[in-house]
Amino acid sequence: MWEPGGCESQVKIETEKEKMMKYIDTLREGMHVSDVYLCKNKQIALTKAGKEYGNLTLQDKTGTIDAKIWDLSSPGVGNFETLDYIFVDGDVTVFMNSNQLNIKRVRKVNEGEYIAADYLPVSSKNIEVMYTELLTLIQSLKNPYLKKLADSFFVEDQAFAKAFQFHSAAKSVHHGFVGGLLEHTLSVTKMCKYFAGSYPQLNRDLLLTAAMFHDIGKIKELSIFPANDYTDEGQLLGHIIIGTEMVSDRIRTIPGFPEKLATELKHCILAHHGELEYGSPKKPAILEALALNFADNADAKLETMIEVLNGAGDNLGWLGYNRLLETNIRKTSE
Amino acid sequence: MWEPGGCESQVKIETEKEKMMKYIDTLREGMHVSDVYLCKNKQIALTKAGKEYGNLTLQDKTGTIDAKIWDLSSPGVGNFETLDYIFVDGDVTVFMNSNQLNIKRVRKVNEGEYIAADYLPVSSKNIEVMYTELLTLIQSLKNPYLKKLADSFFVEDQAFAKAFQFHSAAKSVHHGFVGGLLEHTLSVTKMCKYFAGSYPQLNRDLLLTAAMFHDIGKIKELSIFPANDYTDEGQLLGHIIIGTEMVSDRIRTIPGFPEKLATELKHCILAHHGELEYGSPKKPAILEALALNFADNADAKLETMIEVLNGAGDNLGWLGYNRLLETNIRKTSE
Amino acid sequence: MWEPGGCESQVKIETEKEKMMKYIDTLREGMHVSDVYLCKNKQIALTKAGKEYGNLTLQDKTGTIDAKIWDLSSPGVGNFETLDYIFVDGDVTVFMNSNQLNIKRVRKVNEGEYIAADYLPVSSKNIEVMYTELLTLIQSLKNPYLKKLADSFFVEDQAFAKAFQFHSAAKSVHHGFVGGLLEHTLSVTKMCKYFAGSYPQLNRDLLLTAAMFHDIGKIKELSIFPANDYTDEGQLLGHIIIGTEMVSDRIRTIPGFPEKLATELKHCILAHHGELEYGSPKKPAILEALALNFADNADAKLETMIEVLNGAGDNLGWLGYNRLLETNIRKTSE
Amino acid sequence: MWEPGGCESQVKIETEKEKMMKYIDTLREGMHVSDVYLCKNKQIALTKAGKEYGNLTLQDKTGTIDAKIWDLSSPGVGNFETLDYIFVDGDVTVFMNSNQLNIKRVRKVNEGEYIAADYLPVSSKNIEVMYTELLTLIQSLKNPYLKKLADSFFVEDQAFAKAFQFHSAAKSVHHGFVGGLLEHTLSVTKMCKYFAGSYPQLNRDLLLTAAMFHDIGKIKELSIFPANDYTDEGQLLGHIIIGTEMVSDRIRTIPGFPEKLATELKHCILAHHGELEYGSPKKPAILEALALNFADNADAKLETMIEVLNGAGDNLGWLGYNRLLETNIRKTSE
Amino acid sequence: MWEPGGCESQVKIETEKEKMMKYIDTLREGMHVSDVYLCKNKQIALTKAGKEYGNLTLQDKTGTIDAKIWDLSSPGVGNFETLDYIFVDGDVTVFMNSNQLNIKRVRKVNEGEYIAADYLPVSSKNIEVMYTELLTLIQSLKNPYLKKLADSFFVEDQAFAKAFQFHSAAKSVHHGFVGGLLEHTLSVTKMCKYFAGSYPQLNRDLLLTAAMFHDIGKIKELSIFPANDYTDEGQLLGHIIIGTEMVSDRIRTIPGFPEKLATELKHCILAHHGELEYGSPKKPAILEALALNFADNADAKLETMIEVLNGAGDNLGWLGYNRLLETNIRKTSE
Amino acid sequence: MWEPGGCESQVKIETEKEKMMKYIDTLREGMHVSDVYLCKNKQIALTKAGKEYGNLTLQDKTGTIDAKIWDLSSPGVGNFETLDYIFVDGDVTVFMNSNQLNIKRVRKVNEGEYIAADYLPVSSKNIEVMYTELLTLIQSLKNPYLKKLADSFFVEDQAFAKAFQFHSAAKSVHHGFVGGLLEHTLSVTKMCKYFAGSYPQLNRDLLLTAAMFHDIGKIKELSIFPANDYTDEGQLLGHIIIGTEMVSDRIRTIPGFPEKLATELKHCILAHHGELEYGSPKKPAILEALALNFADNADAKLETMIEVLNGAGDNLGWLGYNRLLETNIRKTSE
């Protein structure tokens, strides 16, 4: 499990650590590796000659690498399972244009032997700074009921606040990293603040509150890192319904919360995907719901393309058909 | 407002009443009318000659008729508004192949002067008998948590029980009459019982409970008769979300209700429209959700066609393109 | 070819046989196998070292297994082709988490050496019992023309009756096994009987007859087991058109068959897929066609999910995205 | 009823007739009319003042005109029904930019008093010439079975031949006039002949035969002029299925007709709409079916636009959104 | 024609004028009117009694009103045509819940007798101020080629600059008023500026330039007020293609304009509708094209809803199904 | 690079060459090969044993073959890259039912050592003959402006003329070979000529000119052989926009070219894909645009199926689901 305290000192530890371990995105053919990695997946396969071998995916926060244990009966090969942290000793080769790690020795390590944050993809932005920015936006709310609601989650509910900072916003697609939910929520909320400044017809407090809460259901829809997979509740209900219910339940604890305002806030969360076929049971019927839908969609799609372009490194050419954007894409020329 | 007590003595009163009043579906050209009707809609229009006249829609349980008050300044014409019950005196004519009532005198009547049940479209089946049938199905549930949940609504919650028997299942489309929600719910639940008998893989108790609750959100989505229109909550949240939340809240009052069972029941309600584009935020992911979706869809579509065919009276020919069924339809030949 | 007589004594023979042969779903790593299987597919491939080997798919009624013949020139390896029954001698290993059979010796067997029914996936229900149930339903028809039509196929046409009991209802998807067409037809017909009981507006005889005949075109659309693949006629015309024509031709042999009834019956068959994009050239335009469409669709989709869930064995978790149901699915919790 | 013999002498009679009657497309405001027209539709309506009047649609081969009988009780107004031929006496006025005929006197006429061909929209091309052209194409078929099939319909079956020449190809949309089915069929067949010359891979005889038969089901799908409406069979089965069955039945009377060729021909007819959602139960799977689909679609859409443009007369501007072509259209500039 | 000089002194003149004329949105039943209005549409119709009357739509910048001239032969009724400015004398009545003007006298006026700006719907924002804001954004561009391109249109091309300030952004839907193109363009450009600040991966200069030019094709797609209808070029080519060609042509006059930058800019304009089915021949393939698509869509849809809500005046209830937003909408509760 | 002069003597050289080289479609298992081929693709892979080997795709005008260099360090293996022409020495084997070339020796060759035309897929029709046919069609144009425009490209612009004859019409799908653009353009233009003869309402000169130019944008959308891949301009703008701009620019050099005619011609090019979702920013709004759309679509789809059927050789059975035609296909029976 991720060490919550690690969040505060994240920057410093990472600097030290970089001297010590070989991150996956720095591995090159011929390197020797003796380090701890997260075993994201483990399978036993059979060579043509009928011999069993281990087929692994190792992960750290910079990416993943395929790894093989050709001799499973070697004395240096210990027991471990998927999602264990393992110390591996081996060499980097290239197969079909991709790096591969041929493992000679492997053992499961104990909790003290690694820093979990090194093995999880993490937001490139400072989590503390982002959270402070979100709290400042909450302080700017003038409607006492909406402010009380936001406070009750983000300020007073410590467990929620920690989970919210740690969570990803997706299994993959975009913002699929530690702090991703916070980063996406903050980005959407700030865009909504821009909208509220540009279109005076918008109810600023309702819009900003809806933005802050629009994806909180993801806390229960996705399990925490390193698994980061859909939960049973997430599969059966989805984050839109879960989040609406979380907000609905909390509102009942706030005396005098106007009923119409509660319904409008829930509607904004329900309708934030914009279209029925994207999982929203209602289309945006009030102006704030429409604005939230655009902010969410713009941030999600722009971040999706940015992550793909970043992943392309120095490649300035066409990157091939992208299934999410439904077109071939490339970086802009300068 | 509908007189709840009227439910018990519905059959007898109607028999007496039929002798006294002229139901709309019995009006013919040349008849004189002196009776009370519900004014479903009232507008003031202008003749070509620039004179104001009243343009009304009158309703009783057998249908609606257009009515005109050509002389609004006549001493016999009193004040009234949309959704008032009014006594009218006039003659039936035919305009463009439809009946029309030319009103000479009109006045608003008091509560004692009419029996509300005469003026609302009402299920052709006996409401008490249907409700008893539903209660019997509840008694057949073996899972104690599901039975307790069903009891807590249908047996112990008197306000809910009355509302459930009185409510329609739709603004129009199908089951849009008093008792319609009960009739549709019972029909779906019985079809689910048939499914549970035919496909032993189905969890009978989960399926039947989901069937009983699948549309209860309509109690808040639609206002009661005679208005029978979408409420603000209905517009913004929809009956699927409202119903899921009603069930979710009640479950929390039942100690020990298994969490997985609760999530599965809520999933069945959420997914009962079957497709995202029909407003379900999730597609059916367990067998009971799939079965409920088919039962709901089959009863809704069959009833839709049946109501259109019934409305056609003796017409055995083609009835024209039906927007809901997306085809021209006709009665079967014998 | 399947031995028609085997149908009558199906249950007993299987019991005996189980003592003698190792069914594919019982094979485990390390077992030795000396038995006859159906060779569903045979290909010659090349190892990296450039040597030819045999790549087979073997089938019995419990499933399929990949098999390899590494040494094609071995004296124990005889000639055979796809869809031959072969005796194989070899060992079970595991490759990529799946069983694999390494064959040492193989020879084609003669008709007397195996019981075809052992090698074909077969309905889990008793074919004779199901057929008797269908005949009883036919006897309940009151319309003399429809009853005569049903009799002429299911009672008087022995070749048809045998083929109908033996046929599958699909190449894969659902009911893709011996007796599948009968099982699906009976299930749909019984659901239609339930509908006829619940919605008195339905013409019971027309609906039940349409249900019995709705998929008979599959007899010519799919070739018989073990091939069970689309025929040329099936590809070019499809079972909907083939079945409509079969019924149309037979009706002409029945003097006095009412023309309108014939057209309505043909319409029900044509429209049973419900939507043009699913291959029905007409949408359901009469009530019986609509009811048949729901019964067919409900049985097909429920059976599809049931077969996937059954195939998952003890797996109570999420089974991954299902292309036909367009969602991730899992078994219900208890 | 249309006088079949009229076909042969069509040209001459029309020339004479033009001197005698005022065709609807020549009526102008202020003209007096004393002529026979087909009453396509008749309804009784009510003026604001509550008086009944007659609301008619009159038709001749050049178009339709709205007509009113303001005084139904006038001694000059006789009895008649929809689809009667009537002699009318009245004046042309303009209402809402359209011509309107105010009828003073009216009586139903007898069969000898009019020439049916004057009152039906009719192909602008000579029916005899077109039919001869089609027969010549049949004579060019080299495959004896296909030629025999075509002969058996177009040459030997006199009733079919007459009906085929007289029928329209549509209720409206395109080719909705006497001779329209022949005109469309010939145009498609000639385009297929062009295709066969350009793409040598096409089987010319199969393609041309399929073209000749592709819409023959329309003979039973639409009732004859002047009604020209969908028949019961047309509504329930559609011309694609009716036509396939007509061809299938005739083929069986031709000894030795190759089975594969029969299936391919039927497939071409079934698939000629090209897409399932346009009512073809199969997509084109052989080259001839694909070519026929293009020829049918091109002729149908081009003729649709041509008829709209012709209907616009001298209007060289934009004609407004066309529902069939899904765009605003106009005539080309020169 | 609109008086260009009117733009500079727009605010003052309107203030004076308001004292003099009765704007359409202030008319109430019973008022007498003696003022100049734009005749947006004129038709001659026929009363039931067969008498011609004039059916007009009058317009000023606050809205439109139906008007009737019952007595066309009155000496006070002069000649005029659609799109003339006319002085009318008449009374306001109510017909079917809408205002109607019964005109007694009418004459066409000369250019000096009215101020065109009073009769056109006009942006609620100051055109000069908005244009200055746009020029300031142009000055902030650092890329010399893009700045030169923007200057060449917005600074150096006086005819373009005037037209750009005067044009609407649509025939209806949203921003369909004088200054609408400028208002929409500025709003989109400022949102793009916000995006460029939030997503550092965006090329700010390319994005802002693309935003300024994205809709300039509308200058040729729509004719100017008061007609404001699609031009022939607009119908056949559309503003996306027209605008791309305008930019492409101008780029060629700028020596050394980088070819890749030109292609990327043109791509942004082509792709700004985001989807092929919305008329963009390419989907956004670079990040700036994606950002522009979101900014354009967000401003267009939000403005669409804002204009509908503003049009509803004090109505806080549900406004009915909105075809563009595909849902029923209402104002937010406070 | 392809030798343009080779075009004139194409037929003769091929005849000689066939005696000298082994074309890929004639290779059979066991053959020895010593010839020059185009290396369409080259990758370095790793065997299970961890040894590098070369994985190539070789191409000549008759097809492609997979090739392996198992021993990259052999002295006979020289340096070369993707798209080089290479001399290879090796043996043909069969792996997984496909031919494979095991290369022993390989070296890059110089320009004089091969005839480029042998290595590129090339139209089966004579390029010179087709071009002459196109020029004849140009000479038949009567409109002086359209003829001048066509001349300026096809007659006077030598560089364009050569490129046009050499270009393919697609990366794959259909007409993806040298001369393919010419072959498709000629076929479409001739079909349009047929349409102009059959539908006299068509403006023949506009239609034929539009046909000749409809795909000229492909000259810039696709790079030339052997790469034949999308250019940057092609990805960002597409051939529809590029071609429209090419025509638009050239028209401006022709004094007096009627503006409406220019817009109509550009519209035909823009709209030739027929539907927005196929990349046309406008639907066909004039008759010539509609006709061009049908001709382009018919030729493209028929050629697509023809190329697939030709590729199937002697296979008369079903060829499997074709993604472009969205159905399983087969050759016609005779």
Tab-separated table of C-alpha atoms in Angstrom, chain C residues 43-246:
chain	number	residue	atom	x	y	z
C	43	GLN	CA	-3.058	-27.611	-40.719
C	44	ILE	CA	0.602	-28.179	-41.538
C	45	ALA	CA	2.914	-25.544	-40.014
C	46	LEU	CA	6.661	-24.968	-39.807
C	47	THR	CA	8.813	-24.698	-36.689
C	48	LYS	CA	11.417	-21.928	-36.416
C	49	ALA	CA	13.928	-24.621	-37.325
C	50	GLY	CA	12.072	-25.071	-40.600
C	51	LYS	CA	10.513	-28.441	-39.815
C	52	GLU	CA	6.914	-29.260	-40.642
C	53	TYR	CA	4.510	-30.239	-37.861
C	54	GLY	CA	0.799	-30.909	-37.584
C	55	ASN	CA	-1.432	-28.350	-35.932
C	56	LEU	CA	-4.849	-29.846	-35.041
C	57	THR	CA	-8.061	-28.978	-33.252
C	58	LEU	CA	-9.728	-32.033	-31.703
C	59	GLN	CA	-13.346	-32.009	-30.559
C	60	ASP	CA	-15.742	-34.077	-28.539
C	61	LYS	CA	-19.106	-33.099	-27.152
C	62	THR	CA	-17.489	-31.509	-24.090
C	63	GLY	CA	-15.240	-29.073	-25.945
C	64	THR	CA	-12.079	-28.730	-28.039
C	65	ILE	CA	-8.317	-29.029	-27.470
C	66	ASP	CA	-5.274	-27.970	-29.479
C	67	ALA	CA	-3.054	-30.845	-30.530
C	68	LYS	CA	0.383	-31.057	-32.147
C	69	ILE	CA	2.087	-33.784	-34.142
C	70	TRP	CA	5.736	-32.763	-33.859
C	71	ASP	CA	7.055	-35.701	-35.916
C	72	LEU	CA	4.922	-36.072	-39.030
C	73	SER	CA	7.251	-38.719	-40.499
C	74	SER	CA	6.919	-41.077	-37.553
C	75	PRO	CA	5.671	-44.532	-38.638
C	76	GLY	CA	2.763	-44.226	-36.165
C	77	VAL	CA	1.305	-41.190	-37.984
C	78	GLY	CA	-1.261	-42.136	-40.593
C	79	ASN	CA	-3.231	-40.125	-43.155
C	80	PHE	CA	-6.418	-38.265	-42.275
C	81	GLU	CA	-8.238	-35.045	-43.096
C	82	THR	CA	-10.298	-32.337	-41.452
C	83	LEU	CA	-13.634	-33.751	-40.164
C	84	ASP	CA	-12.293	-37.302	-39.951
C	85	TYR	CA	-12.621	-39.204	-36.694
C	86	ILE	CA	-9.134	-40.173	-35.514
C	87	PHE	CA	-7.620	-42.369	-32.853
C	88	VAL	CA	-4.819	-40.514	-31.098
C	89	ASP	CA	-2.169	-41.575	-28.630
C	90	GLY	CA	-0.371	-38.814	-26.740
C	91	ASP	CA	0.225	-36.708	-23.615
C	92	VAL	CA	-1.453	-33.638	-22.185
C	93	THR	CA	0.791	-30.621	-21.492
C	94	VAL	CA	0.060	-26.978	-20.728
C	95	PHE	CA	1.070	-24.121	-23.029
C	96	MET	CA	0.143	-20.510	-22.322
C	97	ASN	CA	-2.327	-21.625	-19.642
C	98	SER	CA	-4.193	-23.946	-22.023
C	99	ASN	CA	-4.116	-27.704	-22.393
C	100	GLN	CA	-2.303	-29.107	-25.405
C	101	LEU	CA	-2.113	-32.654	-26.660
C	102	ASN	CA	1.273	-33.875	-27.980
C	103	ILE	CA	0.372	-36.704	-30.338
C	104	LYS	CA	2.719	-39.642	-30.799
C	105	ARG	CA	0.505	-41.903	-32.903
C	106	VAL	CA	-2.627	-41.200	-34.949
C	107	ARG	CA	-4.852	-43.062	-37.414
C	108	LYS	CA	-8.202	-42.530	-39.072
C	109	VAL	CA	-10.915	-44.824	-37.679
C	110	ASN	CA	-13.898	-46.452	-39.337
C	111	GLU	CA	-17.583	-45.751	-38.689
C	112	GLY	CA	-18.051	-48.622	-36.272
C	113	GLU	CA	-15.257	-47.546	-33.954
C	114	TYR	CA	-16.982	-44.537	-32.376
C	115	ILE	CA	-20.407	-43.151	-31.451
C	116	ALA	CA	-20.887	-39.856	-33.273
C	117	ALA	CA	-23.003	-38.393	-30.504
C	118	ASP	CA	-19.965	-38.442	-28.253
C	119	TYR	CA	-18.148	-36.013	-30.449
C	120	LEU	CA	-20.734	-33.358	-31.031
C	121	PRO	CA	-21.810	-30.690	-28.600
C	122	VAL	CA	-25.331	-31.652	-27.710
C	123	SER	CA	-28.234	-30.074	-25.902
C	124	SER	CA	-28.207	-30.682	-22.173
C	125	LYS	CA	-31.927	-31.395	-22.436
C	126	ASN	CA	-33.543	-34.601	-23.678
C	127	ILE	CA	-34.347	-34.258	-27.363
C	128	GLU	CA	-37.239	-36.741	-27.312
C	129	VAL	CA	-38.876	-35.051	-24.373
C	130	MET	CA	-38.547	-31.659	-25.981
C	131	TYR	CA	-39.988	-32.859	-29.270
C	132	THR	CA	-42.942	-34.440	-27.514
C	133	GLU	CA	-43.572	-31.144	-25.773
C	134	LEU	CA	-43.554	-29.366	-29.130
C	135	LEU	CA	-46.008	-31.904	-30.587
C	136	THR	CA	-48.342	-31.349	-27.654
C	137	LEU	CA	-48.317	-27.646	-28.384
C	138	ILE	CA	-49.194	-28.386	-31.992
C	139	GLN	CA	-52.127	-30.493	-30.852
C	140	SER	CA	-53.426	-27.486	-28.908
C	141	LEU	CA	-53.873	-25.404	-32.067
C	142	LYS	CA	-57.525	-24.796	-32.851
C	143	ASN	CA	-57.220	-23.118	-36.251
C	144	PRO	CA	-57.472	-26.054	-38.684
C	145	TYR	CA	-55.237	-24.511	-41.342
C	146	LEU	CA	-52.421	-23.653	-38.971
C	147	LYS	CA	-52.649	-27.035	-37.301
C	148	LYS	CA	-52.571	-28.774	-40.688
C	149	LEU	CA	-49.510	-26.751	-41.650
C	150	ALA	CA	-47.686	-27.604	-38.422
C	151	ASP	CA	-48.658	-31.262	-38.728
C	152	SER	CA	-47.443	-31.412	-42.300
C	153	PHE	CA	-43.953	-30.459	-41.166
C	154	PHE	CA	-43.508	-31.769	-37.639
C	155	VAL	CA	-45.722	-34.868	-37.751
C	156	GLU	CA	-45.991	-36.038	-41.338
C	157	ASP	CA	-42.616	-35.035	-42.785
C	158	GLN	CA	-40.246	-37.581	-41.227
C	159	ALA	CA	-37.121	-36.250	-42.919
C	160	PHE	CA	-37.897	-32.762	-41.674
C	161	ALA	CA	-38.688	-33.969	-38.175
C	162	LYS	CA	-35.371	-35.808	-37.877
C	163	ALA	CA	-33.366	-32.937	-39.267
C	164	PHE	CA	-35.175	-30.481	-37.005
C	165	GLN	CA	-34.283	-32.468	-33.889
C	166	PHE	CA	-30.669	-32.835	-34.875
C	167	HIS	CA	-29.910	-29.298	-36.068
C	168	SER	CA	-28.147	-26.538	-34.188
C	169	ALA	CA	-29.616	-23.051	-34.013
C	170	ALA	CA	-26.338	-21.307	-34.786
C	171	LYS	CA	-22.753	-21.711	-35.921
C	172	SER	CA	-21.696	-20.280	-32.590
C	173	VAL	CA	-23.256	-17.496	-30.464
C	174	HIS	CA	-26.058	-19.514	-28.776
C	175	HIS	CA	-27.698	-22.936	-29.120
C	176	GLY	CA	-24.785	-24.023	-31.326
C	177	PHE	CA	-25.174	-27.726	-30.597
C	178	VAL	CA	-27.132	-30.835	-31.627
C	179	GLY	CA	-30.736	-30.232	-30.637
C	180	GLY	CA	-30.145	-26.501	-30.358
C	181	LEU	CA	-32.709	-25.564	-32.987
C	182	LEU	CA	-35.347	-27.654	-31.240
C	183	GLU	CA	-34.411	-26.347	-27.798
C	184	HIS	CA	-34.543	-22.715	-28.953
C	185	THR	CA	-37.768	-23.226	-30.917
C	186	LEU	CA	-39.486	-24.888	-27.992
C	187	SER	CA	-38.332	-22.212	-25.574
C	188	VAL	CA	-39.593	-19.437	-27.857
C	189	THR	CA	-42.879	-21.228	-28.458
C	190	LYS	CA	-43.487	-21.699	-24.739
C	191	MET	CA	-42.696	-18.046	-24.047
C	192	CYS	CA	-45.193	-17.145	-26.777
C	193	LYS	CA	-47.742	-19.354	-25.071
C	194	TYR	CA	-47.097	-17.392	-21.879
C	195	PHE	CA	-47.570	-14.129	-23.815
C	196	ALA	CA	-50.823	-15.405	-25.331
C	197	GLY	CA	-52.061	-16.109	-21.816
C	198	SER	CA	-51.079	-12.681	-20.527
C	199	TYR	CA	-52.201	-10.518	-23.459
C	200	PRO	CA	-55.634	-11.701	-24.623
C	201	GLN	CA	-55.391	-9.460	-27.716
C	202	LEU	CA	-52.885	-11.927	-29.177
C	203	ASN	CA	-54.074	-14.540	-31.679
C	204	ARG	CA	-52.722	-17.596	-29.849
C	205	ASP	CA	-52.703	-19.973	-32.790
C	206	LEU	CA	-51.018	-17.591	-35.188
C	207	LEU	CA	-48.402	-16.679	-32.583
C	208	LEU	CA	-47.564	-20.255	-31.612
C	209	THR	CA	-47.384	-21.397	-35.219
C	210	ALA	CA	-45.117	-18.492	-36.129
C	211	ALA	CA	-42.911	-19.378	-33.159
C	212	MET	CA	-42.602	-23.014	-34.259
C	213	PHE	CA	-41.595	-21.988	-37.773
C	214	HIS	CA	-39.585	-18.839	-37.129
C	215	ASP	CA	-36.157	-20.457	-37.503
C	216	ILE	CA	-36.844	-23.505	-39.695
C	217	GLY	CA	-34.827	-21.866	-42.474
C	218	LYS	CA	-31.762	-22.712	-40.379
C	219	ILE	CA	-32.105	-26.308	-41.526
C	220	LYS	CA	-30.881	-25.143	-44.925
C	221	GLU	CA	-28.834	-22.144	-43.757
C	222	LEU	CA	-26.411	-24.262	-41.760
C	223	SER	CA	-24.964	-27.577	-42.888
C	224	ILE	CA	-25.366	-30.425	-40.419
C	225	PHE	CA	-22.881	-31.477	-37.775
C	226	PRO	CA	-19.995	-31.932	-37.589
C	227	ALA	CA	-19.374	-29.193	-40.201
C	228	ASN	CA	-22.199	-26.927	-38.957
C	229	ASP	CA	-21.144	-24.099	-41.284
C	230	TYR	CA	-23.075	-21.717	-43.524
C	231	THR	CA	-24.287	-23.251	-46.773
C	232	ASP	CA	-24.159	-21.385	-50.071
C	233	GLU	CA	-27.916	-20.856	-49.868
C	234	GLY	CA	-27.526	-19.713	-46.286
C	235	GLN	CA	-24.951	-17.103	-47.238
C	236	LEU	CA	-26.893	-15.758	-50.209
C	237	LEU	CA	-30.472	-15.894	-48.901
C	238	GLY	CA	-30.349	-16.394	-45.118
C	239	HIS	CA	-32.647	-18.418	-42.874
C	240	ILE	CA	-35.332	-15.746	-42.724
C	241	ILE	CA	-35.990	-15.873	-46.456
C	242	ILE	CA	-35.447	-19.620	-46.745
C	243	GLY	CA	-37.885	-20.305	-43.921
C	244	THR	CA	-40.507	-17.936	-45.320
C	245	GLU	CA	-40.321	-19.706	-48.664
C	246	MET	CA	-40.543	-23.159	-47.054
